[in-house]
PDB file of N, CA and C in Angstrom:
ATOM      1  N   ASP A  24     -91.229  70.348  86.579  1.00 65.00           N
ATOM      2  CA  ASP A  24     -92.220  71.413  86.155  1.00 65.00           C
ATOM      3  C   ASP A  24     -91.961  72.688  86.961  1.00 65.00           C
ATOM      4  N   ARG A  25     -92.016  73.696  86.145  1.00 73.00           N
ATOM      5  CA  ARG A  25     -91.699  75.099  86.870  1.00 73.00           C
ATOM      6  C   ARG A  25     -92.578  75.369  87.929  1.00 73.00           C
ATOM      7  N   GLN A  26     -93.892  75.246  87.574  1.00 74.00           N
ATOM      8  CA  GLN A  26     -94.944  75.626  88.677  1.00 74.00           C
ATOM      9  C   GLN A  26     -94.896  74.922  89.990  1.00 74.00           C
ATOM     10  N   LEU A  27     -94.679  73.533  89.760  1.00 76.00           N
ATOM     11  CA  LEU A  27     -94.514  72.677  90.864  1.00 76.00           C
ATOM     12  C   LEU A  27     -93.365  73.073  91.795  1.00 76.00           C
ATOM     13  N   LYS A  28     -92.145  73.412  91.134  1.00 79.00           N
ATOM     14  CA  LYS A  28     -91.034  73.791  91.769  1.00 79.00           C
ATOM     15  C   LYS A  28     -91.215  75.154  92.455  1.00 79.00           C
ATOM     16  N   LYS A  29     -91.976  75.995  91.955  1.00 80.00           N
ATOM     17  CA  LYS A  29     -92.163  77.308  92.455  1.00 80.00           C
ATOM     18  C   LYS A  29     -93.037  77.119  93.781  1.00 80.00           C
ATOM     19  N   GLY A  30     -94.062  76.363  93.796  1.00 83.00           N
ATOM     20  CA  GLY A  30     -94.795  75.947  94.954  1.00 83.00           C
ATOM     21  C   GLY A  30     -93.933  75.391  96.046  1.00 83.00           C
ATOM     22  N   VAL A  31     -93.173  74.447  95.743  1.00 92.00           N
ATOM     23  CA  VAL A  31     -92.280  73.729  96.598  1.00 92.00           C
ATOM     24  C   VAL A  31     -91.271  74.854  97.388  1.00 92.00           C
ATOM     25  N   LEU A  32     -90.724  75.704  96.394  1.00 94.00           N
ATOM     26  CA  LEU A  32     -89.809  76.491  96.995  1.00 94.00           C
ATOM     27  C   LEU A  32     -90.480  77.458  98.080  1.00 94.00           C
ATOM     28  N   GLY A  33     -91.593  77.984  97.707  1.00 94.00           N
ATOM     29  CA  GLY A  33     -92.314  78.820  98.645  1.00 94.00           C
ATOM     30  C   GLY A  33     -92.606  78.085  99.933  1.00 94.00           C
ATOM     31  N   MET A  34     -92.957  76.837  99.931  1.00 96.00           N
ATOM     32  CA  MET A  34     -93.129  75.965 101.103  1.00 96.00           C
ATOM     33  C   MET A  34     -91.859  75.797 101.927  1.00 96.00           C
ATOM     34  N   CYS A  35     -90.799  75.675 101.130  1.00 96.00           N
ATOM     35  CA  CYS A  35     -89.413  75.423 101.763  1.00 96.00           C
ATOM     36  C   CYS A  35     -88.909  76.861 102.525  1.00 96.00           C
ATOM     37  N   VAL A  36     -89.280  77.847 101.894  1.00 97.00           N
ATOM     38  CA  VAL A  36     -88.970  79.249 102.463  1.00 97.00           C
ATOM     39  C   VAL A  36     -89.727  79.356 103.892  1.00 97.00           C
ATOM     40  N   LEU A  37     -91.055  79.020 103.705  1.00 97.00           N
ATOM     41  CA  LEU A  37     -91.893  79.167 104.981  1.00 97.00           C
ATOM     42  C   LEU A  37     -91.455  78.058 105.990  1.00 97.00           C
ATOM     43  N   ILE A  38     -91.071  76.982 105.715  1.00 97.00           N
ATOM     44  CA  ILE A  38     -90.416  75.865 106.654  1.00 97.00           C
ATOM     45  C   ILE A  38     -89.205  76.602 107.361  1.00 97.00           C
ATOM     46  N   GLN A  39     -88.400  77.084 106.585  1.00 97.00           N
ATOM     47  CA  GLN A  39     -87.116  77.708 107.172  1.00 97.00           C
ATOM     48  C   GLN A  39     -87.531  78.886 108.144  1.00 97.00           C
ATOM     49  N   LEU A  40     -88.503  79.696 107.824  1.00 98.00           N
ATOM     50  CA  LEU A  40     -88.911  80.818 108.713  1.00 98.00           C
ATOM     51  C   LEU A  40     -89.837  80.230 109.941  1.00 98.00           C
ATOM     52  N   SER A  41     -90.272  79.045 109.722  1.00 97.00           N
ATOM     53  CA  SER A  41     -91.047  78.467 110.935  1.00 97.00           C
ATOM     54  C   SER A  41     -90.047  78.063 111.974  1.00 97.00           C
ATOM     55  N   ARG A  42     -88.729  77.836 111.631  1.00 97.00           N
ATOM     56  CA  ARG A  42     -87.779  77.397 112.611  1.00 97.00           C
ATOM     57  C   ARG A  42     -87.044  78.589 113.350  1.00 97.00           C
ATOM     58  N   GLN A  43     -86.985  79.643 112.609  1.00 97.00           N
ATOM     59  CA  GLN A  43     -86.296  80.875 113.184  1.00 97.00           C
ATOM     60  C   GLN A  43     -86.414  82.066 112.194  1.00 97.00           C
ATOM     61  N   ASP A  44     -86.415  83.291 112.678  1.00 98.00           N
ATOM     62  CA  ASP A  44     -86.246  84.387 111.835  1.00 98.00           C
ATOM     63  C   ASP A  44     -84.934  84.339 111.105  1.00 98.00           C
ATOM     64  N   MET A  45     -84.926  84.855 109.898  1.00 97.00           N
ATOM     65  CA  MET A  45     -83.886  84.741 109.008  1.00 97.00           C
ATOM     66  C   MET A  45     -83.696  86.021 108.023  1.00 97.00           C
ATOM     67  N   TYR A  46     -82.518  86.332 107.614  1.00 96.00           N
ATOM     68  CA  TYR A  46     -82.447  87.325 106.640  1.00 96.00           C
ATOM     69  C   TYR A  46     -82.444  86.690 105.229  1.00 96.00           C
ATOM     70  N   GLY A  47     -82.723  87.468 104.099  1.00 95.00           N
ATOM     71  CA  GLY A  47     -82.853  86.860 102.737  1.00 95.00           C
ATOM     72  C   GLY A  47     -81.621  86.093 102.322  1.00 95.00           C
ATOM     73  N   TYR A  48     -80.498  86.578 102.572  1.00 94.00           N
ATOM     74  CA  TYR A  48     -79.324  85.867 101.840  1.00 94.00           C
ATOM     75  C   TYR A  48     -79.182  84.479 102.693  1.00 94.00           C
ATOM     76  N   GLU A  49     -79.474  84.552 103.951  1.00 95.00           N
ATOM     77  CA  GLU A  49     -79.317  83.314 104.628  1.00 95.00           C
ATOM     78  C   GLU A  49     -80.282  82.257 104.075  1.00 95.00           C
ATOM     79  N   ILE A  50     -81.477  82.735 103.895  1.00 97.00           N
ATOM     80  CA  ILE A  50     -82.465  81.866 103.265  1.00 97.00           C
ATOM     81  C   ILE A  50     -82.071  81.330 102.009  1.00 97.00           C
ATOM     82  N   MET A  51     -81.667  82.277 101.088  1.00 95.00           N
ATOM     83  CA  MET A  51     -81.220  81.876  99.858  1.00 95.00           C
ATOM     84  C   MET A  51     -80.176  80.824  99.812  1.00 95.00           C
ATOM     85  N   LYS A  52     -79.157  80.978 100.667  1.00 95.00           N
ATOM     86  CA  LYS A  52     -78.088  80.036 100.601  1.00 95.00           C
ATOM     87  C   LYS A  52     -78.564  78.527 101.081  1.00 95.00           C
ATOM     88  N   ILE A  53     -79.440  78.493 102.089  1.00 96.00           N
ATOM     89  CA  ILE A  53     -80.052  77.260 102.618  1.00 96.00           C
ATOM     90  C   ILE A  53     -80.784  76.577 101.503  1.00 96.00           C
ATOM     91  N   ILE A  54     -81.578  77.284 100.808  1.00 95.00           N
ATOM     92  CA  ILE A  54     -82.361  76.793  99.677  1.00 95.00           C
ATOM     93  C   ILE A  54     -81.411  76.359  98.428  1.00 95.00           C
ATOM     94  N   GLN A  55     -80.472  77.180  98.112  1.00 94.00           N
ATOM     95  CA  GLN A  55     -79.703  76.763  96.978  1.00 94.00           C
ATOM     96  C   GLN A  55     -78.780  75.658  97.428  1.00 94.00           C
ATOM     97  N   ASP A  56     -78.531  75.282  98.599  1.00 95.00           N
ATOM     98  CA  ASP A  56     -77.769  74.137  99.028  1.00 95.00           C
ATOM     99  C   ASP A  56     -78.645  72.958  98.552  1.00 95.00           C
ATOM    100  N   VAL A  57     -79.950  72.999  98.480  1.00 93.00           N
ATOM    101  CA  VAL A  57     -80.725  71.825  98.104  1.00 93.00           C
ATOM    102  C   VAL A  57     -81.236  71.897  96.696  1.00 93.00           C
ATOM    103  N   PHE A  58     -81.463  73.043  96.151  1.00 91.00           N
ATOM    104  CA  PHE A  58     -81.820  73.321  94.734  1.00 91.00           C
ATOM    105  C   PHE A  58     -80.701  74.285  94.143  1.00 91.00           C
ATOM    106  N   PRO A  59     -79.607  73.866  93.740  1.00 91.00           N
ATOM    107  CA  PRO A  59     -78.482  74.714  93.213  1.00 91.00           C
ATOM    108  C   PRO A  59     -78.826  75.403  91.995  1.00 91.00           C
ATOM    109  N   ASP A  60     -79.879  74.998  91.337  1.00 89.00           N
ATOM    110  CA  ASP A  60     -80.279  75.739  90.027  1.00 89.00           C
ATOM    111  C   ASP A  60     -81.245  76.764  90.242  1.00 89.00           C
ATOM    112  N   VAL A  61     -81.637  77.086  91.609  1.00 89.00           N
ATOM    113  CA  VAL A  61     -82.490  78.237  91.768  1.00 89.00           C
ATOM    114  C   VAL A  61     -81.769  79.554  91.872  1.00 89.00           C
ATOM    115  N   TYR A  62     -82.112  80.658  91.203  1.00 86.00           N
ATOM    116  CA  TYR A  62     -81.355  81.741  91.183  1.00 86.00           C
ATOM    117  C   TYR A  62     -81.869  82.749  92.293  1.00 86.00           C
ATOM    118  N   ASP A  63     -80.888  83.584  92.684  1.00 87.00           N
ATOM    119  CA  ASP A  63     -81.202  84.505  93.745  1.00 87.00           C
ATOM    120  C   ASP A  63     -82.473  85.156  93.863  1.00 87.00           C
ATOM    121  N   GLY A  64     -82.849  85.847  92.579  1.00 90.00           N
ATOM    122  CA  GLY A  64     -84.030  86.574  92.468  1.00 90.00           C
ATOM    123  C   GLY A  64     -85.256  85.774  92.779  1.00 90.00           C
ATOM    124  N   SER A  65     -85.268  84.553  92.502  1.00 91.00           N
ATOM    125  CA  SER A  65     -86.512  83.729  92.794  1.00 91.00           C
ATOM    126  C   SER A  65     -86.785  83.770  94.313  1.00 91.00           C
ATOM    127  N   ILE A  66     -85.767  83.533  95.268  1.00 94.00           N
ATOM    128  CA  ILE A  66     -86.080  83.600  96.519  1.00 94.00           C
ATOM    129  C   ILE A  66     -86.502  84.829  97.068  1.00 94.00           C
ATOM    130  N   TYR A  67     -85.892  85.834  96.549  1.00 94.00           N
ATOM    131  CA  TYR A  67     -86.357  87.232  96.970  1.00 94.00           C
ATOM    132  C   TYR A  67     -87.890  87.544  96.628  1.00 94.00           C
ATOM    133  N   ALA A  68     -88.158  87.101  95.418  1.00 94.00           N
ATOM    134  CA  ALA A  68     -89.498  87.091  94.888  1.00 94.00           C
ATOM    135  C   ALA A  68     -90.483  86.410  95.820  1.00 94.00           C
ATOM    136  N   ILE A  69     -90.180  85.284  96.228  1.00 95.00           N
ATOM    137  CA  ILE A  69     -90.953  84.495  97.138  1.00 95.00           C
ATOM    138  C   ILE A  69     -91.077  85.154  98.481  1.00 95.00           C
ATOM    139  N   LEU A  70     -89.998  85.825  98.973  1.00 97.00           N
ATOM    140  CA  LEU A  70     -90.054  86.499 100.254  1.00 97.00           C
ATOM    141  C   LEU A  70     -90.982  87.755 100.173  1.00 97.00           C
ATOM    142  N   ARG A  71     -90.839  88.420  99.028  1.00 97.00           N
ATOM    143  CA  ARG A  71     -91.753  89.592  98.777  1.00 97.00           C
ATOM    144  C   ARG A  71     -93.159  89.233  98.685  1.00 97.00           C
ATOM    145  N   ARG A  72     -93.461  88.039  98.088  1.00 96.00           N
ATOM    146  CA  ARG A  72     -94.809  87.564  97.972  1.00 96.00           C
ATOM    147  C   ARG A  72     -95.538  86.967  99.183  1.00 96.00           C
ATOM    148  N   ILE A  73     -94.703  86.333 100.119  1.00 97.00           N
ATOM    149  CA  ILE A  73     -95.183  85.833 101.379  1.00 97.00           C
ATOM    150  C   ILE A  73     -95.304  87.009 102.307  1.00 97.00           C
ATOM    151  N   ARG A  74     -94.533  87.887 102.180  1.00 97.00           N
ATOM    152  CA  ARG A  74     -94.724  89.088 103.086  1.00 97.00           C
ATOM    153  C   ARG A  74     -95.991  89.985 102.662  1.00 97.00           C
ATOM    154  N   GLY A  75     -96.086  90.049 101.320  1.00 98.00           N
ATOM    155  CA  GLY A  75     -97.421  90.702 100.836  1.00 98.00           C
ATOM    156  C   GLY A  75     -98.629  90.038 101.024  1.00 98.00           C
ATOM    157  N   ASP A  76     -98.662  88.653 101.317  1.00 97.00           N
ATOM    158  CA  ASP A  76     -99.818  87.867 101.449  1.00 97.00           C
ATOM    159  C   ASP A  76    -100.028  87.854 103.076  1.00 97.00           C
ATOM    160  N   GLY A  77     -99.164  88.406 103.811  1.00 98.00           N
ATOM    161  CA  GLY A  77     -99.423  88.554 105.251  1.00 98.00           C
ATOM    162  C   GLY A  77     -98.908  87.302 105.942  1.00 98.00           C
ATOM    163  N   TYR A  78     -98.159  86.410 105.397  1.00 98.00           N
ATOM    164  CA  TYR A  78     -97.510  85.211 106.157  1.00 98.00           C
ATOM    165  C   TYR A  78     -96.244  85.614 106.780  1.00 98.00           C
ATOM    166  N   ALA A  79     -95.550  86.658 106.378  1.00 98.00           N
ATOM    167  CA  ALA A  79     -94.356  87.060 107.018  1.00 98.00           C
ATOM    168  C   ALA A  79     -94.263  88.626 107.326  1.00 98.00           C
ATOM    169  N   GLU A  80     -93.477  89.050 108.105  1.00 98.00           N
ATOM    170  CA  GLU A  80     -93.225  90.390 108.429  1.00 98.00           C
ATOM    171  C   GLU A  80     -91.793  90.571 108.494  1.00 98.00           C
ATOM    172  N   THR A  81     -91.272  91.917 108.388  1.00 98.00           N
ATOM    173  CA  THR A  81     -89.783  92.093 108.421  1.00 98.00           C
ATOM    174  C   THR A  81     -89.437  93.026 109.492  1.00 98.00           C
ATOM    175  N   TYR A  82     -88.193  93.075 109.880  1.00 97.00           N
ATOM    176  CA  TYR A  82     -87.723  93.913 110.892  1.00 97.00           C
ATOM    177  C   TYR A  82     -86.265  94.070 110.528  1.00 97.00           C
ATOM    178  N   MET A  83     -85.678  95.220 111.073  1.00 96.00           N
ATOM    179  CA  MET A  83     -84.193  95.439 110.863  1.00 96.00           C
ATOM    180  C   MET A  83     -83.564  95.132 111.981  1.00 96.00           C
ATOM    181  N   LYS A  84     -82.209  94.456 111.916  1.00 94.00           N
ATOM    182  CA  LYS A  84     -81.553  94.097 112.947  1.00 94.00           C
ATOM    183  C   LYS A  84     -80.091  94.465 112.753  1.00 94.00           C
ATOM    184  N   ASP A  85     -79.425  95.021 113.781  1.00 91.00           N
ATOM    185  CA  ASP A  85     -77.976  95.372 113.606  1.00 91.00           C
ATOM    186  C   ASP A  85     -77.140  94.099 113.459  1.00 91.00           C
ATOM    187  N   VAL A  86     -76.061  94.350 112.798  1.00 86.00           N
ATOM    188  CA  VAL A  86     -75.068  93.237 112.510  1.00 86.00           C
ATOM    189  C   VAL A  86     -73.965  93.362 113.655  1.00 86.00           C
ATOM    190  N   PRO A  87     -73.626  92.336 114.296  1.00 82.00           N
ATOM    191  CA  PRO A  87     -72.663  92.505 115.518  1.00 82.00           C
ATOM    192  C   PRO A  87     -71.252  93.054 115.030  1.00 82.00           C
ATOM    193  N   SER A  88     -70.963  92.788 113.699  1.00 82.00           N
ATOM    194  CA  SER A  88     -69.640  93.351 113.407  1.00 82.00           C
ATOM    195  C   SER A  88     -69.638  94.707 113.078  1.00 82.00           C
ATOM    196  N   GLY A  89     -70.747  95.391 113.151  1.00 79.00           N
ATOM    197  CA  GLY A  89     -70.939  96.884 112.984  1.00 79.00           C
ATOM    198  C   GLY A  89     -71.280  97.165 111.510  1.00 79.00           C
ATOM    199  N   GLY A  90     -71.543  96.172 110.563  1.00 84.00           N
ATOM    200  CA  GLY A  90     -71.863  96.468 109.223  1.00 84.00           C
ATOM    201  C   GLY A  90     -73.361  96.970 109.229  1.00 84.00           C
ATOM    202  N   PRO A  91     -73.860  96.981 107.962  1.00 88.00           N
ATOM    203  CA  PRO A  91     -75.258  97.727 107.855  1.00 88.00           C
ATOM    204  C   PRO A  91     -76.297  96.767 108.404  1.00 88.00           C
ATOM    205  N   SER A  92     -77.357  97.328 108.908  1.00 92.00           N
ATOM    206  CA  SER A  92     -78.391  96.496 109.457  1.00 92.00           C
ATOM    207  C   SER A  92     -78.964  95.581 108.408  1.00 92.00           C
ATOM    208  N   ARG A  93     -79.404  94.458 108.729  1.00 95.00           N
ATOM    209  CA  ARG A  93     -80.098  93.413 107.814  1.00 95.00           C
ATOM    210  C   ARG A  93     -81.682  93.345 108.070  1.00 95.00           C
ATOM    211  N   LYS A  94     -82.274  93.150 106.983  1.00 96.00           N
ATOM    212  CA  LYS A  94     -83.719  92.808 107.031  1.00 96.00           C
ATOM    213  C   LYS A  94     -84.010  91.434 107.396  1.00 96.00           C
ATOM    214  N   TYR A  95     -84.707  91.212 108.510  1.00 97.00           N
ATOM    215  CA  TYR A  95     -84.966  89.852 108.892  1.00 97.00           C
ATOM    216  C   TYR A  95     -86.485  89.568 108.566  1.00 97.00           C
ATOM    217  N   TYR A  96     -86.878  88.402 108.285  1.00 98.00           N
ATOM    218  CA  TYR A  96     -88.156  87.976 108.017  1.00 98.00           C
ATOM    219  C   TYR A  96     -88.581  86.989 109.229  1.00 98.00           C
ATOM    220  N   ARG A  97     -89.819  87.097 109.561  1.00 98.00           N
ATOM    221  CA  ARG A  97     -90.256  86.211 110.680  1.00 98.00           C
ATOM    222  C   ARG A  97     -91.856  85.865 110.179  1.00 98.00           C
ATOM    223  N   LEU A  98     -92.245  84.684 110.630  1.00 98.00           N
ATOM    224  CA  LEU A  98     -93.633  84.354 110.173  1.00 98.00           C
ATOM    225  C   LEU A  98     -94.608  84.969 111.134  1.00 98.00           C
ATOM    226  N   THR A  99     -95.757  85.371 110.543  1.00 98.00           N
ATOM    227  CA  THR A  99     -96.941  85.799 111.403  1.00 98.00           C
ATOM    228  C   THR A  99     -97.513  84.558 111.887  1.00 98.00           C
ATOM    229  N   SER A 100     -98.602  84.839 112.777  1.00 98.00           N
ATOM    230  CA  SER A 100     -99.281  83.616 113.266  1.00 98.00           C
ATOM    231  C   SER A 100    -100.110  83.054 111.984  1.00 98.00           C
ATOM    232  N   HIS A 101    -100.472  83.943 111.018  1.00 97.00           N
ATOM    233  CA  HIS A 101    -101.150  83.434 109.997  1.00 97.00           C
ATOM    234  C   HIS A 101    -100.328  82.674 108.953  1.00 97.00           C
ATOM    235  N   GLY A 102     -99.076  83.064 108.904  1.00 98.00           N
ATOM    236  CA  GLY A 102     -97.997  82.472 108.121  1.00 98.00           C
ATOM    237  C   GLY A 102     -97.722  81.026 108.739  1.00 98.00           C
ATOM    238  N   LEU A 103     -97.522  80.939 110.054  1.00 98.00           N
ATOM    239  CA  LEU A 103     -97.310  79.597 110.674  1.00 98.00           C
ATOM    240  C   LEU A 103     -98.536  78.647 110.398  1.00 98.00           C
ATOM    241  N   GLU A 104     -99.581  79.148 110.519  1.00 98.00           N
ATOM    242  CA  GLU A 104    -100.841  78.219 110.167  1.00 98.00           C
ATOM    243  C   GLU A 104    -100.832  77.664 108.687  1.00 98.00           C
ATOM    244  N   TYR A 105    -100.499  78.651 107.846  1.00 97.00           N
ATOM    245  CA  TYR A 105    -100.510  78.423 106.384  1.00 97.00           C
ATOM    246  C   TYR A 105     -99.355  77.402 106.147  1.00 97.00           C
ATOM    247  N   CYS A 106     -98.259  77.543 106.805  1.00 97.00           N
ATOM    248  CA  CYS A 106     -97.130  76.661 106.631  1.00 97.00           C
ATOM    249  C   CYS A 106     -97.432  75.287 107.038  1.00 97.00           C
ATOM    250  N   GLU A 107     -98.133  75.201 108.195  1.00 97.00           N
ATOM    251  CA  GLU A 107     -98.542  73.874 108.845  1.00 97.00           C
ATOM    252  C   GLU A 107     -99.528  73.225 107.799  1.00 97.00           C
ATOM    253  N   LYS A 108    -100.329  73.973 107.228  1.00 96.00           N
ATOM    254  CA  LYS A 108    -101.424  73.509 106.216  1.00 96.00           C
ATOM    255  C   LYS A 108    -100.696  72.922 105.105  1.00 96.00           C
ATOM    256  N   LEU A 109     -99.690  73.683 104.549  1.00 95.00           N
ATOM    257  CA  LEU A 109     -98.964  73.311 103.242  1.00 95.00           C
ATOM    258  C   LEU A 109     -98.088  72.040 103.577  1.00 95.00           C
ATOM    259  N   ILE A 110     -97.538  71.790 104.755  1.00 96.00           N
ATOM    260  CA  ILE A 110     -96.892  70.612 105.149  1.00 96.00           C
ATOM    261  C   ILE A 110     -97.824  69.543 105.247  1.00 96.00           C
ATOM    262  N   ALA A 111     -98.872  69.610 105.765  1.00 96.00           N
ATOM    263  CA  ALA A 111    -100.002  68.471 105.928  1.00 96.00           C
ATOM    264  C   ALA A 111    -100.368  68.002 104.391  1.00 96.00           C
ATOM    265  N   GLU A 112    -100.634  68.988 103.500  1.00 95.00           N
ATOM    266  CA  GLU A 112    -101.097  68.816 102.200  1.00 95.00           C
ATOM    267  C   GLU A 112     -99.980  68.080 101.419  1.00 95.00           C
ATOM    268  N   TRP A 113     -98.786  68.566 101.691  1.00 94.00           N
ATOM    269  CA  TRP A 113     -97.408  67.939 100.902  1.00 94.00           C
ATOM    270  C   TRP A 113     -97.376  66.387 101.520  1.00 94.00           C
ATOM    271  N   GLU A 114     -97.458  66.134 102.748  1.00 96.00           N
ATOM    272  CA  GLU A 114     -97.308  64.923 103.223  1.00 96.00           C
ATOM    273  C   GLU A 114     -98.376  63.805 102.612  1.00 96.00           C
ATOM    274  N   LYS A 115     -99.691  64.462 102.528  1.00 96.00           N
ATOM    275  CA  LYS A 115    -100.883  63.585 101.936  1.00 96.00           C
ATOM    276  C   LYS A 115    -100.607  63.316 100.515  1.00 96.00           C
ATOM    277  N   MET A 116    -100.206  64.292  99.824  1.00 93.00           N
ATOM    278  CA  MET A 116     -99.769  64.178  98.395  1.00 93.00           C
ATOM    279  C   MET A 116     -98.697  63.229  98.151  1.00 93.00           C
ATOM    280  N   THR A 117     -97.654  63.339  98.893  1.00 93.00           N
ATOM    281  CA  THR A 117     -96.515  62.475  98.613  1.00 93.00           C
ATOM    282  C   THR A 117     -96.875  61.019  98.983  1.00 93.00           C
ATOM    283  N   ARG A 118     -97.729  60.726  99.956  1.00 95.00           N
ATOM    284  CA  ARG A 118     -98.106  59.501 100.326  1.00 95.00           C
ATOM    285  C   ARG A 118     -98.860  58.843  99.235  1.00 95.00           C
ATOM    286  N   SER A 119     -99.812  59.645  98.620  1.00 95.00           N
ATOM    287  CA  SER A 119    -100.567  59.304  97.441  1.00 95.00           C
ATOM    288  C   SER A 119     -99.790  58.880  96.272  1.00 95.00           C
ATOM    289  N   VAL A 120     -98.742  59.640  95.980  1.00 94.00           N
ATOM    290  CA  VAL A 120     -97.890  59.524  94.905  1.00 94.00           C
ATOM    291  C   VAL A 120     -97.257  58.176  95.077  1.00 94.00           C
ATOM    292  N   GLU A 121     -96.706  58.057  96.286  1.00 94.00           N
ATOM    293  CA  GLU A 121     -95.785  56.801  96.634  1.00 94.00           C
ATOM    294  C   GLU A 121     -96.732  55.542  96.395  1.00 94.00           C
ATOM    295  N   ARG A 122     -98.056  55.655  96.764  1.00 94.00           N
ATOM    296  CA  ARG A 122     -98.863  54.469  96.659  1.00 94.00           C
ATOM    297  C   ARG A 122     -99.018  54.227  95.097  1.00 94.00           C
ATOM    298  N   LEU A 123     -99.141  55.092  94.306  1.00 94.00           N
ATOM    299  CA  LEU A 123     -99.363  54.984  92.864  1.00 94.00           C
ATOM    300  C   LEU A 123     -98.081  54.429  92.259  1.00 94.00           C
ATOM    301  N   MET A 124     -96.929  54.855  92.763  1.00 93.00           N
ATOM    302  CA  MET A 124     -95.699  54.295  92.254  1.00 93.00           C
ATOM    303  C   MET A 124     -95.424  52.812  92.561  1.00 93.00           C
ATOM    304  N   LYS A 125     -96.030  52.311  93.526  1.00 90.00           N
ATOM    305  CA  LYS A 125     -95.765  50.869  93.875  1.00 90.00           C
ATOM    306  C   LYS A 125     -96.518  49.846  93.033  1.00 90.00           C
TER     307      LYS A 125
END
């Protein structure tokens, strides 16, 4: 289901950002390794949404090779709390579904 996948992708992006600051293309490649059918624009739309919701903020960082600066995303404290809440809800839901499947 498209809506379920959209919610899961948002959570996956938050989880990646909870581990370290990342730039958009880097996040996109990690997500596409797990969900190859996700197109690039979906990840950038999620990044815009979580930034707009106050879960992440951006900053520019120079590239060591001298290329153009990259926009990095990092979770805010509100974003980290939200990510932890989503993970707890996900774990509870998957345990319930697993019980129903047995």
